[in-house]
XYZ file of C-alpha atoms in Angstrom:
336
model
C 0.000 0.000 0.000
C 1.226 3.491 -0.865
C 1.532 5.689 2.208
C 0.659 9.214 1.123
C -0.400 12.040 3.420
C -3.192 13.236 1.134
C -5.576 11.705 -1.368
C -4.644 13.083 -4.789
C -7.406 14.201 -7.204
C -6.786 12.126 -10.322
C -8.147 12.225 -13.868
C -7.676 9.729 -16.678
C -7.533 11.420 -20.100
C -8.173 8.909 -22.884
C -8.806 9.038 -26.606
C -7.758 7.151 -29.719
C -4.568 7.901 -31.626
C -4.436 11.547 -32.656
C -7.488 12.697 -30.699
C -5.463 15.474 -29.055
C -4.778 14.123 -25.553
C -1.315 15.649 -25.157
C -2.483 19.022 -26.484
C -5.431 18.962 -24.066
C -3.225 18.130 -21.097
C -0.815 20.916 -22.036
C -3.799 23.278 -22.087
C -4.866 22.112 -18.625
C -1.325 22.559 -17.330
C -1.399 26.172 -18.451
C -4.619 26.640 -16.434
C -3.107 25.062 -13.330
C -3.476 27.200 -10.193
C -0.124 28.828 -9.523
C 0.147 27.436 -5.999
C -0.431 23.801 -7.030
C 2.031 21.149 -8.149
C 0.681 18.735 -10.771
C 2.001 15.447 -12.112
C 1.398 13.674 -15.432
C 1.854 9.933 -15.970
C 1.926 9.197 -19.702
C 2.181 5.910 -21.580
C 3.175 5.405 -25.204
C 2.650 2.446 -27.488
C 6.091 2.915 -29.048
C 9.311 1.658 -27.494
C 11.082 5.043 -27.502
C 9.059 7.764 -25.805
C 8.217 10.899 -27.785
C 5.347 12.359 -25.763
C 7.570 13.532 -22.917
C 9.188 15.957 -25.376
C 5.748 17.422 -26.215
C 4.761 18.421 -22.674
C 5.368 21.864 -21.224
C 7.157 20.713 -18.069
C 8.417 23.095 -15.381
C 9.208 23.112 -11.673
C 5.511 22.873 -10.802
C 4.761 20.043 -13.259
C 6.309 16.585 -12.905
C 6.226 14.373 -16.028
C 6.718 10.599 -15.809
C 6.593 8.321 -18.849
C 6.147 4.579 -19.414
C 7.085 3.601 -22.990
C 6.608 0.280 -24.677
C 2.962 -0.711 -24.735
C -0.302 -0.266 -22.940
C 0.123 0.532 -19.252
C -3.304 -0.935 -18.513
C -2.301 -4.388 -19.754
C 1.255 -5.320 -20.743
C 2.904 -2.584 -18.655
C 0.693 -3.091 -15.605
C 3.486 -3.946 -13.113
C 5.593 -1.104 -14.432
C 2.711 1.310 -13.924
C 2.387 0.267 -10.289
C 6.055 1.058 -9.677
C 5.981 4.305 -11.673
C 2.810 5.511 -9.947
C 4.178 4.742 -6.495
C 7.401 6.606 -7.216
C 5.541 9.533 -8.766
C 3.245 9.984 -5.767
C 6.088 9.732 -3.278
C 8.570 11.983 -5.070
C 6.326 14.612 -6.663
C 3.598 14.690 -3.976
C 1.258 16.356 -6.499
C -1.895 18.316 -5.807
C -3.384 16.709 -8.925
C -2.469 13.744 -11.120
C -3.329 13.388 -14.818
C -2.931 9.957 -16.431
C -2.712 9.672 -20.225
C -2.860 6.078 -21.490
C -1.712 5.255 -24.988
C -4.340 5.835 -27.647
C -4.498 2.056 -28.059
C -5.040 1.449 -24.352
C -8.155 0.229 -22.569
C -8.547 2.171 -19.274
C -10.268 -0.617 -17.331
C -7.033 -1.892 -15.822
C -6.037 1.608 -14.719
C -9.340 2.174 -12.941
C -9.086 -1.183 -11.186
C -5.538 -0.425 -10.059
C -6.378 3.059 -8.783
C -9.333 1.739 -6.808
C -7.533 -1.361 -5.537
C -6.080 -1.812 -2.083
C -2.671 -0.364 -2.982
C -3.903 3.047 -4.124
C -7.499 3.622 -3.005
C -6.402 5.756 -0.041
C -3.876 7.722 -2.094
C -6.037 8.383 -5.162
C -9.295 10.341 -5.385
C -10.546 9.338 -8.823
C -12.363 12.193 -10.535
C -13.890 12.343 -14.011
C -12.566 10.170 -16.833
C -12.317 12.298 -19.967
C -12.290 10.912 -23.512
C -11.322 13.080 -26.481
C -12.872 12.245 -29.844
C -11.979 13.691 -33.234
C -15.247 13.786 -35.260
C -13.211 13.152 -38.416
C -12.870 9.483 -37.386
C -16.489 8.995 -38.465
C -15.027 8.620 -41.957
C -12.363 6.129 -40.803
C -13.855 2.593 -40.725
C -10.678 1.011 -39.353
C -10.902 3.285 -36.301
C -14.646 2.854 -35.804
C -14.209 -0.918 -35.865
C -11.401 -0.889 -33.317
C -12.661 -2.244 -29.954
C -10.473 0.120 -27.917
C -12.004 3.171 -29.610
C -15.484 2.099 -28.579
C -14.425 1.018 -25.089
C -12.790 4.382 -24.388
C -16.001 6.192 -25.297
C -18.215 3.827 -23.332
C -16.151 4.099 -20.128
C -15.738 7.892 -20.148
C -17.665 10.206 -17.845
C -17.080 13.159 -20.180
C -16.798 13.221 -23.968
C -14.817 16.046 -25.554
C -15.458 16.491 -29.278
C -12.120 18.002 -30.208
C -10.799 19.610 -33.419
C -14.276 20.832 -34.326
C -12.705 23.513 -36.517
C -11.176 20.841 -38.749
C -14.155 18.549 -39.311
C -17.021 18.900 -41.764
C -20.329 20.242 -40.386
C -22.057 16.911 -41.027
C -19.321 15.061 -39.136
C -19.755 17.323 -36.120
C -23.544 17.081 -36.245
C -23.376 13.285 -36.335
C -20.819 13.170 -33.503
C -22.976 15.461 -31.346
C -26.073 13.374 -31.991
C -24.326 10.104 -31.183
C -22.754 11.554 -28.025
C -25.976 13.007 -26.675
C -27.912 9.789 -27.230
C -25.625 7.388 -25.417
C -26.975 5.216 -22.619
C -26.242 5.674 -19.860
C -25.857 9.391 -20.650
C -22.521 11.115 -20.183
C -21.966 13.600 -17.385
C -21.036 16.170 -20.011
C -20.434 16.437 -23.766
C -18.154 19.312 -24.770
C -17.164 20.729 -28.146
C -13.770 22.380 -28.457
C -10.724 23.077 -30.618
C -7.037 22.518 -29.835
C -7.884 20.527 -26.719
C -9.143 23.562 -24.802
C -10.933 21.712 -21.996
C -12.525 23.794 -19.210
C -10.625 23.300 -15.959
C -13.822 22.689 -13.999
C -14.421 19.419 -15.861
C -11.603 17.878 -13.835
C -13.518 18.198 -10.586
C -16.624 16.336 -11.662
C -16.851 13.106 -9.720
C -16.454 9.817 -11.535
C -19.339 7.391 -11.624
C -16.812 4.684 -10.786
C -15.413 6.501 -7.764
C -18.895 7.095 -6.365
C -20.132 3.527 -6.623
C -16.960 1.509 -6.938
C -15.675 0.047 -10.165
C -18.524 -1.377 -12.184
C -16.332 -2.326 -15.106
C -16.518 -5.898 -16.274
C -13.318 -7.773 -17.144
C -12.577 -7.947 -20.831
C -12.027 -11.477 -22.050
C -9.047 -10.988 -24.295
C -6.109 -13.304 -24.873
C -3.045 -12.193 -22.969
C -0.939 -10.005 -25.289
C 2.654 -10.832 -26.056
C 4.776 -8.135 -24.509
C 7.814 -6.660 -26.165
C 9.996 -5.560 -23.247
C 10.689 -1.844 -23.180
C 14.169 -0.694 -22.311
C 15.626 2.703 -21.673
C 16.856 4.088 -25.016
C 20.625 3.954 -25.482
C 22.641 6.801 -26.920
C 22.708 6.733 -30.719
C 25.884 7.487 -32.644
C 25.691 10.334 -35.194
C 24.229 9.060 -38.461
C 23.330 5.676 -36.943
C 19.818 5.763 -35.467
C 18.649 3.086 -33.059
C 15.505 1.230 -34.140
C 13.038 -0.458 -31.810
C 9.826 -2.192 -32.886
C 6.764 -3.495 -31.082
C 3.590 -5.403 -31.898
C 0.364 -5.806 -29.916
C -3.174 -6.813 -30.932
C -2.503 -6.342 -34.656
C -0.863 -2.931 -34.215
C 2.770 -2.170 -35.010
C 5.109 0.477 -33.610
C 8.409 1.618 -35.117
C 10.619 3.988 -33.159
C 13.906 5.615 -34.143
C 16.340 7.413 -31.831
C 18.894 9.789 -33.416
C 21.920 11.451 -31.888
C 21.506 15.042 -30.734
C 24.346 15.841 -33.154
C 22.292 14.757 -36.169
C 20.783 17.634 -38.166
C 17.780 17.048 -40.425
C 17.074 18.854 -43.661
C 13.716 20.524 -43.057
C 12.163 20.023 -46.476
C 13.342 16.418 -46.805
C 12.183 15.147 -43.429
C 8.804 16.875 -43.581
C 8.190 15.543 -47.098
C 9.078 12.018 -45.955
C 6.812 12.060 -42.917
C 3.965 13.684 -44.850
C 4.199 11.029 -47.582
C 3.376 8.080 -45.285
C -0.386 7.819 -45.752
C -0.728 4.328 -44.247
C 0.276 5.286 -40.709
C -2.359 5.759 -38.031
C -0.029 8.077 -36.137
C 3.366 9.735 -36.644
C 5.107 11.673 -33.885
C 8.594 13.117 -33.927
C 10.899 15.638 -32.327
C 13.673 16.750 -34.678
C 16.776 18.922 -34.654
C 17.016 21.264 -37.633
C 20.280 23.102 -37.120
C 19.807 25.574 -34.271
C 16.040 24.951 -34.226
C 14.094 21.975 -32.849
C 10.572 21.086 -33.908
C 7.889 18.586 -32.961
C 5.844 16.826 -35.655
C 2.441 15.346 -34.924
C 0.053 13.762 -37.455
C -2.845 11.323 -37.232
C -4.931 9.553 -39.863
C -3.058 11.118 -42.791
C -4.277 14.623 -41.940
C -4.209 17.326 -39.288
C -0.427 17.681 -39.350
C 0.990 19.954 -36.648
C 4.549 21.256 -36.638
C 5.746 23.589 -33.908
C 8.882 24.672 -32.080
C 10.086 22.341 -29.338
C 12.103 22.959 -26.187
C 13.403 19.366 -26.324
C 17.198 19.155 -26.732
C 18.156 15.610 -25.709
C 17.968 13.780 -29.071
C 15.794 13.392 -32.181
C 13.007 10.790 -32.142
C 10.542 9.436 -34.706
C 7.635 7.106 -33.948
C 5.242 5.519 -36.455
C 2.178 3.502 -35.414
C 0.274 1.470 -38.001
C -2.088 -1.458 -38.353
C 0.123 -2.739 -41.152
C 3.669 -4.077 -41.017
C 6.282 -1.942 -42.747
C 9.843 -2.379 -44.000
C 11.561 -0.786 -41.018
C 15.085 -1.031 -42.439
C 14.031 0.706 -45.654
C 12.436 3.465 -43.600
C 15.620 3.750 -41.532
C 17.552 4.374 -44.729
C 15.064 7.010 -45.901
C 15.324 8.767 -42.545
C 19.124 8.745 -42.734
C 18.899 10.269 -46.210
C 17.123 13.255 -44.658
C 20.159 14.103 -42.550
C 22.344 16.995 -43.565
C 25.819 15.983 -44.710
C 29.168 17.711 -44.435
C 28.640 18.776 -40.826
């Protein structure tokens, strides 16, 4: 059992790949009361973490990351250790948990309300972000995790409403408002701008205990995640993973590697089969983050990350990873 002086208000922020979870959490961090210290526990499907480079961390925000699969299934033991350490070291006034977009939150809820953490965690609303554009993506609509995330959420946030067609938004609103049992709240927003007060709505599960039924799935084969090594200049490290028909490919480049802007952006933009592409890249004196889901909605912005360059591709189809490694290397500037 974790011995913590106070019970920490905790929110789980879910959503399928590219729904805008990290952007929404960054928005909430900017709204954080100045006197509070918050913590974020984030999980990635890929073996080399990229999301930690996308968060706006500071002295009042503690970021902890678990790479290499779904923390609510294959990384369960690792989550227990990471959560215990996070609560003891950061002693946050609020905890936000972001599972991978391919993760089912049932296991997280059960862990938080189990004997080890029920006194340390005050589970508040579970928030699920949904991009209405997925209504035109059959492979997402058919994915069981997508539907489970929506069903388990207390609050649905229809995000990126400025990017979807009016008919997509109208259909998403209608479907959200007619769910049974009804959601505590259905919110429309852009750029993940979630009202801070949504965090303090109580969770149906915290009020009545976990009512989630176990999911009868075969035990997934886990690809062990290891801490990334240091890559030599021009020789990226490649790690791959596979779980439930999904594939992850992650590349780690030396901080000395410089990418040609036009070449690397053209390469990443050209991959139309990927469900998700995330990267943080050094371009000379500048560093950028790249974020794209479902072959659209590409976001490129400046990044404060300086440790190394990272690329992660998630797909429901196997790819030639070595060929992609060569194409990535060809985007490096030469003659440095």
